[in-house]
DNA sequence: CACTTAACCGGACTGCGGTCCAGTTCTGTT
DNA sequence: AACAGAACTGGACCGCAGTCCGGTTAAGTG
């Protein structure tokens, strides 16, 4: 909780081979050694596989290590901790979403007016998170890290950009956080599952929110 | 993750002696046996003590059990799991806050106009959570339960009430959730600590939010 | 191509959260 | 007061996250 944080080289997101991380700006990756890179991809593949067949909640770190024919220590060295592995797994999916709203077609992509992009952002995220619910929940088990994750940072920046283009009044950064909070996996899941709300209702709520918080004074 | 949930009598909030839980409506408490009630209070006392001296993060369930001269199983039977114990610990503090905005003096209490109460709610919660930061973070480690906790439910209901009194347009429940999300312990902590924002800025953000989301159409 | 060194590897080890169940203690009933 | 059964108790037990460190291997240097 307030530890000195031993070593943990802080290298949780080094890309490997075909994996392209240019989207989520990784502050700098120290370049993995060849064997280490190989192991990393194998670990991710195996983890995804196990998650698919028995549910991510029933995949222990040790199981991943064993299935990838690697020592447990290796897994932890690479990903730091369980949440780190989840985050890495998630990263792949996240990139699809990011591509959609950074370079995709309207109304999400850059060829639509800002107001429309902002509107479209909500449902896109809601649906995306719903599709990968388990993983998001598991990954954000450590909530503190969540706010620091590149993915979250990117979303935040995107929203702030759109809001600025719209000349939205007020504290843009805080408003962006508020909007993102509305899209939180756990909140959406709670409202849909526990409270029995419909996706349409959540989307309508988003449109309303965007209208009131994004409109120029 | 999708288990049948063995027993867990779902009795996590039975009051004991002087502890008054009428505020956070506890759906029904099966009345603890005399010895069990005694143990419960001792456990909470001991836990609070240990938390105070070595930080809540460094207090294991076993340590609490031992210090209270009780078996480990007893602790888990009483509180379900670690988060349950945290929640119970938190409950006491939470009641102070609840009393403040349910029955306290203006501008928080019922003798002030709704708009003022709504405005005052934000800073009150922000400051309260900041004061008990560690505990909130530990307790909400299990985020799914968080949305179901009586405390959260009460806050939500309170906000919804005020919004309704203000004749705020839109989907009241969703707006209440959005507002509450802005006050999330973890978000606030992130903004204050990591992003170096000032408390004043967060409060100003709240006032702005309330004005735009609470104003009648 | 030999050599140095930094990085990596694996698996034994620790501590904790959570479960289980045989034995004990309370509470309501007659 | 005696009894039956429900509720509680405690500690042995399990599996997993995360640490540690002696041995190994890859990447720069001449």
Tab-separated table of C-alpha atoms (C1' of nucleotides) in Angstrom:
chain	number	residue	atom	x	y	z
A	1	UNK	CA	0.000	0.000	0.000
A	2	UNK	CA	2.813	2.364	0.797
A	3	UNK	CA	5.760	0.166	-0.021
A	4	UNK	CA	9.013	1.253	-1.641
A	5	UNK	CA	8.180	-0.877	-4.693
A	6	UNK	CA	11.221	-3.189	-4.940
A	7	UNK	CA	12.378	-3.386	-8.528
A	8	UNK	CA	9.695	-3.991	-11.103
A	9	UNK	CA	11.497	-2.525	-14.102
A	10	UNK	CA	8.209	-0.897	-15.079
A	11	UNK	CA	8.334	-2.566	-18.429
A	12	UNK	CA	4.904	-3.993	-18.710
A	13	UNK	CA	4.078	-3.145	-22.279
A	14	UNK	CA	6.989	-3.946	-24.531
A	15	UNK	CA	5.660	-4.949	-27.932
A	16	UNK	CA	6.891	-8.121	-29.466
A	17	UNK	CA	7.009	-8.944	-33.143
A	18	UNK	CA	3.771	-8.193	-34.913
A	19	UNK	CA	2.136	-6.521	-31.959
A	20	UNK	CA	1.927	-2.835	-32.690
A	21	UNK	CA	1.638	-0.542	-29.738
A	22	UNK	CA	2.204	2.796	-31.394
A	23	UNK	CA	-1.351	3.722	-30.594
A	24	UNK	CA	-1.120	3.549	-26.858
A	25	UNK	CA	1.988	5.592	-26.497
A	26	UNK	CA	4.374	3.486	-24.469
A	27	UNK	CA	6.805	5.879	-22.936
A	28	UNK	CA	9.744	3.757	-24.034
A	29	UNK	CA	10.356	0.060	-24.191
A	30	UNK	CA	13.875	-1.179	-23.364
A	31	UNK	CA	13.778	-3.784	-26.157
A	32	UNK	CA	13.308	-7.311	-25.006
A	33	UNK	CA	15.894	-9.942	-25.498
A	34	UNK	CA	15.022	-12.380	-28.265
A	35	UNK	CA	14.133	-15.286	-26.015
A	36	UNK	CA	12.248	-13.066	-23.655
A	37	UNK	CA	10.168	-11.681	-26.493
A	38	UNK	CA	9.407	-15.176	-27.682
A	39	UNK	CA	8.278	-16.170	-24.237
A	40	UNK	CA	6.141	-13.102	-23.914
A	41	UNK	CA	4.096	-13.867	-26.990
A	42	UNK	CA	3.779	-17.505	-26.029
A	43	UNK	CA	2.546	-16.506	-22.618
A	44	UNK	CA	-0.059	-14.185	-24.041
A	45	UNK	CA	-1.240	-16.750	-26.540
A	46	UNK	CA	-1.506	-19.444	-23.935
A	47	UNK	CA	-3.245	-17.120	-21.502
A	48	UNK	CA	-5.815	-16.122	-24.093
A	49	UNK	CA	-6.368	-19.749	-24.906
A	50	UNK	CA	-6.873	-20.812	-21.312
A	51	UNK	CA	-9.104	-17.834	-20.672
A	52	UNK	CA	-11.247	-18.764	-23.622
A	53	UNK	CA	-11.754	-22.324	-22.549
A	54	UNK	CA	-12.204	-22.038	-18.798
A	55	UNK	CA	-12.951	-18.381	-18.124
A	56	UNK	CA	-10.344	-15.852	-17.152
A	57	UNK	CA	-11.277	-16.125	-13.505
A	58	UNK	CA	-10.144	-19.730	-13.404
A	59	UNK	CA	-6.742	-19.183	-14.907
A	60	UNK	CA	-3.979	-19.005	-12.358
A	61	UNK	CA	-0.614	-17.494	-13.089
A	62	UNK	CA	0.955	-20.839	-12.419
A	63	UNK	CA	-1.307	-22.498	-14.954
A	64	UNK	CA	-0.253	-20.003	-17.593
A	65	UNK	CA	3.386	-20.563	-16.778
A	66	UNK	CA	3.081	-24.314	-16.925
A	67	UNK	CA	1.071	-24.317	-20.132
A	68	UNK	CA	3.660	-22.081	-21.749
A	69	UNK	CA	6.401	-24.357	-20.433
A	70	UNK	CA	7.998	-21.586	-18.502
A	71	UNK	CA	8.769	-20.955	-14.848
A	72	UNK	CA	6.395	-19.001	-12.697
A	73	UNK	CA	9.030	-16.388	-12.041
A	74	UNK	CA	9.220	-15.636	-15.724
A	75	UNK	CA	5.579	-14.730	-15.912
A	76	UNK	CA	5.865	-12.333	-13.014
A	77	UNK	CA	9.078	-10.833	-14.274
A	78	UNK	CA	7.405	-10.092	-17.567
A	79	UNK	CA	4.045	-8.774	-16.407
A	80	UNK	CA	4.670	-7.656	-12.857
A	81	UNK	CA	1.536	-9.150	-11.420
A	82	UNK	CA	-1.767	-10.646	-12.327
A	83	UNK	CA	-3.306	-7.329	-13.238
A	84	UNK	CA	-0.344	-6.674	-15.502
A	85	UNK	CA	-0.981	-9.822	-17.452
A	86	UNK	CA	-4.646	-8.959	-17.771
A	87	UNK	CA	-3.782	-5.505	-18.969
A	88	UNK	CA	-1.473	-6.929	-21.594
A	89	UNK	CA	-4.182	-9.298	-22.750
A	90	UNK	CA	-6.642	-6.480	-22.883
A	91	UNK	CA	-4.330	-4.295	-24.824
A	92	UNK	CA	-4.923	-6.174	-27.998
A	93	UNK	CA	-8.672	-5.696	-27.894
A	94	UNK	CA	-8.246	-2.140	-26.805
A	95	UNK	CA	-6.321	-1.390	-29.945
A	96	UNK	CA	-9.241	-2.301	-32.130
A	97	UNK	CA	-11.380	0.186	-30.305
A	98	UNK	CA	-8.691	2.809	-30.436
A	99	UNK	CA	-8.264	2.340	-34.141
A	100	UNK	CA	-11.979	2.793	-34.570
A	101	UNK	CA	-12.174	6.189	-32.977
A	102	UNK	CA	-8.771	7.453	-33.981
A	103	UNK	CA	-8.727	6.484	-37.623
A	104	UNK	CA	-11.954	4.661	-38.422
A	105	UNK	CA	-14.910	5.809	-40.471
A	106	UNK	CA	-17.548	8.276	-39.245
A	107	UNK	CA	-19.269	8.810	-36.958
A	108	UNK	CA	-16.482	7.572	-34.703
A	109	UNK	CA	-13.485	8.552	-36.770
A	110	UNK	CA	-11.966	11.915	-37.604
A	111	UNK	CA	-14.110	12.588	-40.642
A	112	UNK	CA	-17.182	13.364	-38.580
A	113	UNK	CA	-17.878	16.614	-36.722
A	114	UNK	CA	-16.758	16.633	-33.111
A	115	UNK	CA	-20.267	16.608	-31.680
A	116	UNK	CA	-21.126	13.453	-33.552
A	117	UNK	CA	-17.886	11.765	-32.642
A	118	UNK	CA	-18.502	12.530	-29.016
A	119	UNK	CA	-21.994	11.095	-29.211
A	120	UNK	CA	-20.788	7.981	-30.939
A	121	UNK	CA	-17.973	7.434	-28.485
A	122	UNK	CA	-20.259	6.384	-25.648
A	123	UNK	CA	-22.088	3.511	-27.280
A	124	UNK	CA	-18.876	2.323	-28.889
A	125	UNK	CA	-17.119	2.035	-25.577
A	126	UNK	CA	-20.132	0.591	-23.797
A	127	UNK	CA	-20.507	-2.126	-26.363
A	128	UNK	CA	-16.830	-2.844	-26.566
A	129	UNK	CA	-16.477	-3.238	-22.857
A	130	UNK	CA	-19.526	-5.396	-22.698
A	131	UNK	CA	-18.043	-7.702	-25.262
A	132	UNK	CA	-14.889	-8.155	-23.222
A	133	UNK	CA	-16.459	-7.787	-19.829
A	134	UNK	CA	-14.636	-10.542	-17.970
A	135	UNK	CA	-11.267	-9.346	-19.003
A	136	UNK	CA	-11.977	-5.741	-18.142
A	137	UNK	CA	-13.223	-6.679	-14.727
A	138	UNK	CA	-10.231	-8.878	-14.012
A	139	UNK	CA	-7.783	-6.317	-15.328
A	140	UNK	CA	-9.206	-3.465	-13.345
A	141	UNK	CA	-9.172	-5.463	-10.152
A	142	UNK	CA	-6.405	-3.130	-9.266
A	143	UNK	CA	-8.247	0.091	-9.706
A	144	UNK	CA	-5.434	2.424	-8.875
A	145	UNK	CA	-3.441	1.298	-11.904
A	146	UNK	CA	-6.487	1.665	-14.071
A	147	UNK	CA	-6.310	5.427	-14.088
A	148	UNK	CA	-2.700	5.268	-15.154
A	149	UNK	CA	-3.153	2.763	-17.949
A	150	UNK	CA	-2.286	3.995	-21.423
A	151	UNK	CA	-5.668	2.917	-22.687
A	152	UNK	CA	-7.474	5.056	-20.178
A	153	UNK	CA	-5.152	7.910	-20.820
A	154	UNK	CA	-5.856	7.755	-24.492
A	155	UNK	CA	-9.604	7.725	-24.020
A	156	UNK	CA	-9.308	10.669	-21.737
A	157	UNK	CA	-7.204	12.596	-24.180
A	158	UNK	CA	-9.599	11.823	-26.968
A	159	UNK	CA	-12.579	13.083	-25.027
A	160	UNK	CA	-10.719	16.193	-23.971
A	161	UNK	CA	-9.812	16.871	-27.576
A	162	UNK	CA	-13.380	16.601	-28.767
A	163	UNK	CA	-14.646	18.730	-25.925
A	164	UNK	CA	-12.121	21.388	-26.737
A	165	UNK	CA	-13.103	21.336	-30.381
A	166	UNK	CA	-16.664	21.832	-29.265
A	167	UNK	CA	-15.582	24.748	-27.150
A	168	UNK	CA	-17.233	23.131	-24.176
A	169	UNK	CA	-17.148	25.436	-21.167
A	170	UNK	CA	-15.750	24.497	-17.790
A	171	UNK	CA	-12.862	22.359	-16.693
A	172	UNK	CA	-12.306	20.128	-19.687
A	173	UNK	CA	-10.170	17.572	-17.906
A	174	UNK	CA	-12.669	17.082	-15.126
A	175	UNK	CA	-15.536	16.841	-17.545
A	176	UNK	CA	-13.676	14.245	-19.537
A	177	UNK	CA	-13.184	12.240	-16.366
A	178	UNK	CA	-16.844	12.514	-15.562
A	179	UNK	CA	-17.829	11.285	-18.984
A	180	UNK	CA	-15.384	8.409	-18.803
A	181	UNK	CA	-16.689	7.503	-15.391
A	182	UNK	CA	-20.123	7.092	-16.879
A	183	UNK	CA	-18.689	4.511	-19.263
A	184	UNK	CA	-16.920	2.503	-16.583
A	185	UNK	CA	-17.158	-1.207	-17.212
A	186	UNK	CA	-18.236	-1.929	-13.688
A	187	UNK	CA	-20.892	0.742	-13.549
A	188	UNK	CA	-22.368	-0.252	-16.880
A	189	UNK	CA	-22.317	-3.862	-15.887
A	190	UNK	CA	-24.016	-3.106	-12.611
A	191	UNK	CA	-26.742	-1.095	-14.251
A	192	UNK	CA	-27.358	-3.654	-16.963
A	193	UNK	CA	-27.174	-6.761	-14.833
A	194	UNK	CA	-28.184	-5.817	-11.333
A	195	UNK	CA	-30.557	-2.994	-12.058
A	196	UNK	CA	-31.901	-4.472	-15.232
A	197	UNK	CA	-31.466	-1.388	-17.352
A	198	UNK	CA	-31.395	-1.666	-21.099
A	199	UNK	CA	-28.490	-0.771	-23.281
A	200	UNK	CA	-30.721	1.749	-25.020
A	201	UNK	CA	-31.330	3.531	-21.779
A	202	UNK	CA	-27.638	3.771	-21.047
A	203	UNK	CA	-27.003	5.116	-24.496
A	204	UNK	CA	-29.753	7.668	-24.152
A	205	UNK	CA	-28.219	8.703	-20.857
A	206	UNK	CA	-24.914	9.213	-22.606
A	207	UNK	CA	-26.436	11.370	-25.320
A	208	UNK	CA	-28.087	13.521	-22.708
A	209	UNK	CA	-24.870	13.827	-20.749
A	210	UNK	CA	-22.875	14.759	-23.793
A	211	UNK	CA	-25.375	17.338	-24.797
A	212	UNK	CA	-25.350	19.035	-21.457
A	213	UNK	CA	-21.664	18.815	-20.734
A	214	UNK	CA	-20.351	19.229	-24.231
A	215	UNK	CA	-22.487	22.088	-25.465
A	216	UNK	CA	-20.810	25.448	-25.810
A	217	UNK	CA	-21.899	27.917	-23.191
B	1	UNK	CA	-16.437	-15.641	-10.714
B	2	UNK	CA	-19.560	-17.590	-11.559
B	3	UNK	CA	-19.701	-19.885	-8.558
B	4	UNK	CA	-22.837	-21.075	-6.789
B	5	UNK	CA	-21.852	-19.110	-3.650
B	6	UNK	CA	-21.782	-21.815	-0.950
B	7	UNK	CA	-23.429	-20.559	2.199
B	8	UNK	CA	-22.504	-17.062	3.295
B	9	UNK	CA	-25.659	-16.256	5.242
B	10	UNK	CA	-25.490	-12.783	3.742
B	11	UNK	CA	-25.424	-11.283	7.183
B	12	UNK	CA	-22.637	-8.826	6.956
B	13	UNK	CA	-24.127	-5.878	8.735
B	14	UNK	CA	-25.775	-6.993	11.944
B	15	UNK	CA	-25.506	-4.233	14.527
B	16	UNK	CA	-24.118	-5.055	17.892
B	17	UNK	CA	-24.878	-3.203	21.070
B	18	UNK	CA	-24.433	0.519	20.689
B	19	UNK	CA	-23.884	0.422	16.969
B	20	UNK	CA	-26.933	1.868	15.283
B	21	UNK	CA	-27.506	0.926	11.688
B	22	UNK	CA	-30.984	2.267	11.151
B	23	UNK	CA	-29.568	4.760	8.726
B	24	UNK	CA	-28.181	2.390	6.170
B	25	UNK	CA	-31.247	0.291	5.761
B	26	UNK	CA	-30.135	-3.238	6.438
B	27	UNK	CA	-32.700	-5.435	4.783
B	28	UNK	CA	-32.973	-7.542	7.916
B	29	UNK	CA	-30.484	-8.790	10.401
B	30	UNK	CA	-31.061	-12.289	11.831
B	31	UNK	CA	-29.994	-11.219	15.335
B	32	UNK	CA	-26.601	-12.439	16.348
B	33	UNK	CA	-26.127	-14.851	19.159
B	34	UNK	CA	-24.787	-13.186	22.291
B	35	UNK	CA	-21.277	-14.612	22.050
B	36	UNK	CA	-21.134	-13.987	18.336
B	37	UNK	CA	-22.069	-10.355	18.861
B	38	UNK	CA	-19.368	-10.018	21.487
B	39	UNK	CA	-16.831	-11.459	19.123
B	40	UNK	CA	-17.953	-9.207	16.344
B	41	UNK	CA	-17.336	-6.046	18.300
B	42	UNK	CA	-14.022	-7.299	19.572
B	43	UNK	CA	-12.964	-8.087	16.044
B	44	UNK	CA	-13.885	-4.643	14.818
B	45	UNK	CA	-12.146	-2.951	17.704
B	46	UNK	CA	-9.011	-4.979	17.224
B	47	UNK	CA	-9.055	-4.453	13.494
B	48	UNK	CA	-9.382	-0.702	13.898
B	49	UNK	CA	-6.553	-0.742	16.364
B	50	UNK	CA	-4.223	-2.723	14.149
B	51	UNK	CA	-5.156	-0.609	11.162
B	52	UNK	CA	-4.340	2.522	13.099
B	53	UNK	CA	-0.920	1.352	14.145
B	54	UNK	CA	0.403	-0.397	11.070
B	55	UNK	CA	-1.843	0.730	8.236
B	56	UNK	CA	-4.842	-1.181	7.005
B	57	UNK	CA	-2.860	-2.676	4.145
B	58	UNK	CA	-0.613	-4.541	6.531
B	59	UNK	CA	-3.330	-6.141	8.558
B	60	UNK	CA	-4.050	-9.706	7.569
B	61	UNK	CA	-7.243	-11.485	8.442
B	62	UNK	CA	-5.246	-13.949	10.444
B	63	UNK	CA	-3.638	-11.180	12.448
B	64	UNK	CA	-7.029	-9.798	13.347
B	65	UNK	CA	-8.229	-13.216	14.387
B	66	UNK	CA	-5.206	-13.874	16.532
B	67	UNK	CA	-5.260	-10.455	18.168
B	68	UNK	CA	-8.913	-10.910	19.015
B	69	UNK	CA	-8.126	-14.392	20.341
B	70	UNK	CA	-10.457	-16.029	17.924
B	71	UNK	CA	-10.120	-18.588	15.172
B	72	UNK	CA	-9.632	-17.507	11.615
B	73	UNK	CA	-12.823	-19.231	10.589
B	74	UNK	CA	-14.790	-17.018	12.928
B	75	UNK	CA	-13.625	-13.891	11.219
B	76	UNK	CA	-14.627	-15.172	7.833
B	77	UNK	CA	-17.943	-16.485	9.049
B	78	UNK	CA	-18.771	-13.082	10.433
B	79	UNK	CA	-17.599	-10.872	7.596
B	80	UNK	CA	-17.588	-13.132	4.594
B	81	UNK	CA	-14.266	-11.961	3.259
B	82	UNK	CA	-11.682	-9.262	3.573
B	83	UNK	CA	-13.780	-6.692	1.782
B	84	UNK	CA	-16.625	-7.488	4.148
B	85	UNK	CA	-14.512	-6.662	7.155
B	86	UNK	CA	-13.382	-3.427	5.563
B	87	UNK	CA	-16.933	-2.513	4.775
B	88	UNK	CA	-17.957	-3.122	8.350
B	89	UNK	CA	-15.117	-0.966	9.576
B	90	UNK	CA	-16.043	1.730	7.155
B	91	UNK	CA	-19.647	1.651	8.157
B	92	UNK	CA	-19.010	3.493	11.341
B	93	UNK	CA	-17.368	6.430	9.608
B	94	UNK	CA	-19.958	6.363	6.914
B	95	UNK	CA	-22.661	6.916	9.466
B	96	UNK	CA	-21.199	10.203	10.522
B	97	UNK	CA	-21.355	11.417	6.967
B	98	UNK	CA	-24.840	10.086	6.509
B	99	UNK	CA	-26.030	11.789	9.634
B	100	UNK	CA	-24.582	15.027	8.353
B	101	UNK	CA	-26.518	15.125	5.144
B	102	UNK	CA	-29.646	13.405	6.362
B	103	UNK	CA	-30.217	15.249	9.601
B	104	UNK	CA	-27.399	17.720	10.056
B	105	UNK	CA	-27.457	21.505	9.846
B	106	UNK	CA	-27.516	23.439	6.561
B	107	UNK	CA	-26.221	23.587	3.973
B	108	UNK	CA	-25.926	19.785	4.041
B	109	UNK	CA	-29.010	18.926	6.058
B	110	UNK	CA	-32.701	19.107	5.247
B	111	UNK	CA	-33.163	22.706	6.299
B	112	UNK	CA	-31.417	24.082	3.246
B	113	UNK	CA	-32.893	24.353	-0.263
B	114	UNK	CA	-32.203	21.388	-2.507
B	115	UNK	CA	-29.826	23.242	-4.800
B	116	UNK	CA	-27.621	24.204	-1.892
B	117	UNK	CA	-27.695	20.745	-0.417
B	118	UNK	CA	-26.663	19.301	-3.723
B	119	UNK	CA	-23.799	21.732	-4.000
B	120	UNK	CA	-22.639	21.015	-0.490
B	121	UNK	CA	-22.826	17.275	-0.951
B	122	UNK	CA	-19.801	17.105	-3.222
B	123	UNK	CA	-17.198	18.732	-1.014
B	124	UNK	CA	-18.562	16.902	2.006
B	125	UNK	CA	-18.071	13.531	0.386
B	126	UNK	CA	-14.737	14.449	-1.143
B	127	UNK	CA	-13.346	15.533	2.174
B	128	UNK	CA	-14.815	12.647	4.058
B	129	UNK	CA	-13.371	10.096	1.703
B	130	UNK	CA	-10.044	11.793	1.737
B	131	UNK	CA	-9.943	11.559	5.485
B	132	UNK	CA	-10.539	7.830	5.392
B	133	UNK	CA	-8.794	7.154	2.137
B	134	UNK	CA	-6.980	3.951	3.024
B	135	UNK	CA	-10.052	2.267	4.306
B	136	UNK	CA	-12.156	3.249	1.329
B	137	UNK	CA	-9.572	1.968	-1.078
B	138	UNK	CA	-9.206	-1.322	0.757
B	139	UNK	CA	-12.922	-1.782	1.126
B	140	UNK	CA	-13.694	-1.093	-2.486
B	141	UNK	CA	-11.013	-3.462	-3.661
B	142	UNK	CA	-13.937	-5.540	-4.667
B	143	UNK	CA	-15.632	-3.051	-6.883
B	144	UNK	CA	-18.604	-5.131	-7.822
B	145	UNK	CA	-19.864	-5.175	-4.244
B	146	UNK	CA	-19.310	-1.467	-3.971
B	147	UNK	CA	-22.310	-0.626	-6.091
B	148	UNK	CA	-24.467	-2.829	-3.918
B	149	UNK	CA	-23.281	-1.505	-0.573
B	150	UNK	CA	-25.927	0.177	1.555
B	151	UNK	CA	-23.767	3.244	1.881
B	152	UNK	CA	-23.570	3.721	-1.837
B	153	UNK	CA	-27.231	3.043	-2.195
B	154	UNK	CA	-28.033	5.690	0.319
B	155	UNK	CA	-25.876	8.294	-1.356
B	156	UNK	CA	-27.494	7.479	-4.634
B	157	UNK	CA	-30.965	7.778	-3.213
B	158	UNK	CA	-30.086	11.053	-1.602
B	159	UNK	CA	-28.802	12.537	-4.824
B	160	UNK	CA	-31.804	11.289	-6.731
B	161	UNK	CA	-34.079	12.867	-4.177
B	162	UNK	CA	-32.420	16.231	-4.425
B	163	UNK	CA	-32.382	16.081	-8.196
B	164	UNK	CA	-36.047	15.298	-8.247
B	165	UNK	CA	-36.790	18.178	-5.923
B	166	UNK	CA	-34.893	20.387	-8.303
B	167	UNK	CA	-36.962	19.057	-11.164
B	168	UNK	CA	-33.783	18.204	-12.971
B	169	UNK	CA	-34.519	16.971	-16.480
B	170	UNK	CA	-33.319	13.687	-17.899
B	171	UNK	CA	-32.809	10.253	-16.424
B	172	UNK	CA	-32.470	10.999	-12.735
B	173	UNK	CA	-30.975	7.662	-11.777
B	174	UNK	CA	-28.289	7.845	-14.400
B	175	UNK	CA	-27.454	11.413	-13.528
B	176	UNK	CA	-27.150	10.458	-9.893
B	177	UNK	CA	-24.732	7.724	-10.863
B	178	UNK	CA	-22.720	10.145	-12.923
B	179	UNK	CA	-22.478	12.586	-10.069
B	180	UNK	CA	-21.494	9.860	-7.648
B	181	UNK	CA	-18.885	8.643	-10.065
B	182	UNK	CA	-17.284	12.057	-9.974
B	183	UNK	CA	-16.912	11.672	-6.220
B	184	UNK	CA	-15.345	8.227	-6.374
B	185	UNK	CA	-12.586	7.827	-3.837
B	186	UNK	CA	-10.203	6.422	-6.370
B	187	UNK	CA	-10.805	9.065	-8.978
B	188	UNK	CA	-10.450	11.886	-6.498
B	189	UNK	CA	-7.342	10.354	-5.081
B	190	UNK	CA	-5.858	9.935	-8.516
B	191	UNK	CA	-6.544	13.509	-9.476
B	192	UNK	CA	-5.212	14.912	-6.230
B	193	UNK	CA	-2.165	12.714	-5.894
B	194	UNK	CA	-1.101	11.698	-9.357
B	195	UNK	CA	-2.285	14.677	-11.338
B	196	UNK	CA	-1.557	17.176	-8.652
B	197	UNK	CA	-4.923	18.874	-8.751
B	198	UNK	CA	-6.080	20.945	-5.833
B	199	UNK	CA	-9.082	20.205	-3.724
B	200	UNK	CA	-10.485	23.581	-4.714
B	201	UNK	CA	-10.373	22.624	-8.337
B	202	UNK	CA	-12.241	19.413	-7.696
B	203	UNK	CA	-14.846	21.291	-5.730
B	204	UNK	CA	-15.235	23.862	-8.458
B	205	UNK	CA	-15.667	21.020	-10.921
B	206	UNK	CA	-18.424	19.630	-8.760
B	207	UNK	CA	-20.264	22.932	-8.584
B	208	UNK	CA	-20.107	23.234	-12.326
B	209	UNK	CA	-21.348	19.687	-12.787
B	210	UNK	CA	-24.215	20.168	-10.399
B	211	UNK	CA	-25.230	23.342	-12.066
B	212	UNK	CA	-25.350	21.804	-15.492
B	213	UNK	CA	-26.881	18.479	-14.553
B	214	UNK	CA	-29.147	19.631	-11.774
B	215	UNK	CA	-30.657	22.722	-13.324
B	216	UNK	CA	-34.254	22.479	-14.425
B	217	UNK	CA	-34.682	22.433	-18.169
C	1	DC	C1'	35.776	-16.024	-32.132
C	2	DA	C1'	36.551	-15.779	-27.051
C	3	DC	C1'	35.014	-13.198	-23.142
C	4	DT	C1'	32.349	-10.347	-19.979
C	5	DT	C1'	28.337	-8.969	-18.124
C	6	DA	C1'	23.738	-7.837	-17.881
C	7	DA	C1'	19.472	-9.920	-18.495
C	8	DC	C1'	16.761	-13.821	-18.158
C	9	DC	C1'	15.090	-18.363	-16.367
C	10	DG	C1'	12.799	-21.662	-13.319
C	11	DG	C1'	11.158	-23.659	-9.375
C	12	DA	C1'	11.431	-23.869	-4.362
C	13	DC	C1'	9.527	-20.992	-0.798
C	14	DT	C1'	6.529	-17.733	1.928
C	15	DG	C1'	2.351	-15.696	3.497
C	16	DC	C1'	-2.333	-14.826	2.933
C	17	DG	C1'	-7.206	-15.358	1.684
C	18	DG	C1'	-10.614	-18.514	1.999
C	19	DT	C1'	-12.764	-23.354	3.064
C	20	DC	C1'	-14.047	-27.261	5.929
C	21	DC	C1'	-15.685	-29.808	9.549
C	22	DA	C1'	-15.536	-32.049	14.093
C	23	DG	C1'	-16.409	-30.384	18.398
C	24	DT	C1'	-18.612	-26.909	21.464
C	25	DT	C1'	-21.952	-23.574	23.181
C	26	DC	C1'	-26.027	-21.088	23.174
C	27	DT	C1'	-31.314	-20.683	22.826
C	28	DG	C1'	-36.012	-22.001	22.609
C	29	DT	C1'	-39.157	-25.772	24.066
C	30	DT	C1'	-41.470	-28.858	27.027
D	1	DA	C1'	-34.398	-28.571	34.559
D	2	DA	C1'	-33.321	-31.290	30.812
D	3	DC	C1'	-33.016	-31.724	26.073
D	4	DA	C1'	-32.547	-31.136	20.879
D	5	DG	C1'	-30.852	-28.817	17.407
D	6	DA	C1'	-29.285	-24.678	15.435
D	7	DA	C1'	-25.500	-21.594	15.422
D	8	DC	C1'	-21.040	-20.685	16.438
D	9	DT	C1'	-15.922	-21.831	17.020
D	10	DG	C1'	-11.119	-22.754	15.894
D	11	DG	C1'	-7.413	-24.462	13.589
D	12	DA	C1'	-5.813	-27.654	10.078
D	13	DC	C1'	-5.810	-27.414	5.295
D	14	DC	C1'	-5.709	-25.800	0.292
D	15	DG	C1'	-4.500	-23.076	-3.728
D	16	DC	C1'	-2.673	-19.058	-5.483
D	17	DA	C1'	-0.079	-14.546	-5.885
D	18	DG	C1'	4.184	-12.917	-5.476
D	19	DT	C1'	9.453	-13.286	-3.995
D	20	DC	C1'	14.182	-15.011	-4.222
D	21	DC	C1'	18.321	-16.566	-5.941
D	22	DG	C1'	21.725	-19.919	-8.035
D	23	DG	C1'	22.336	-21.329	-12.559
D	24	DT	C1'	21.939	-20.168	-17.634
D	25	DT	C1'	21.938	-17.615	-21.927
D	26	DA	C1'	21.989	-13.945	-25.030
D	27	DA	C1'	24.140	-9.545	-26.665
D	28	DG	C1'	27.935	-6.189	-26.987
D	29	DT	C1'	33.418	-5.676	-27.216
D	30	DG	C1'	37.993	-6.416	-28.893
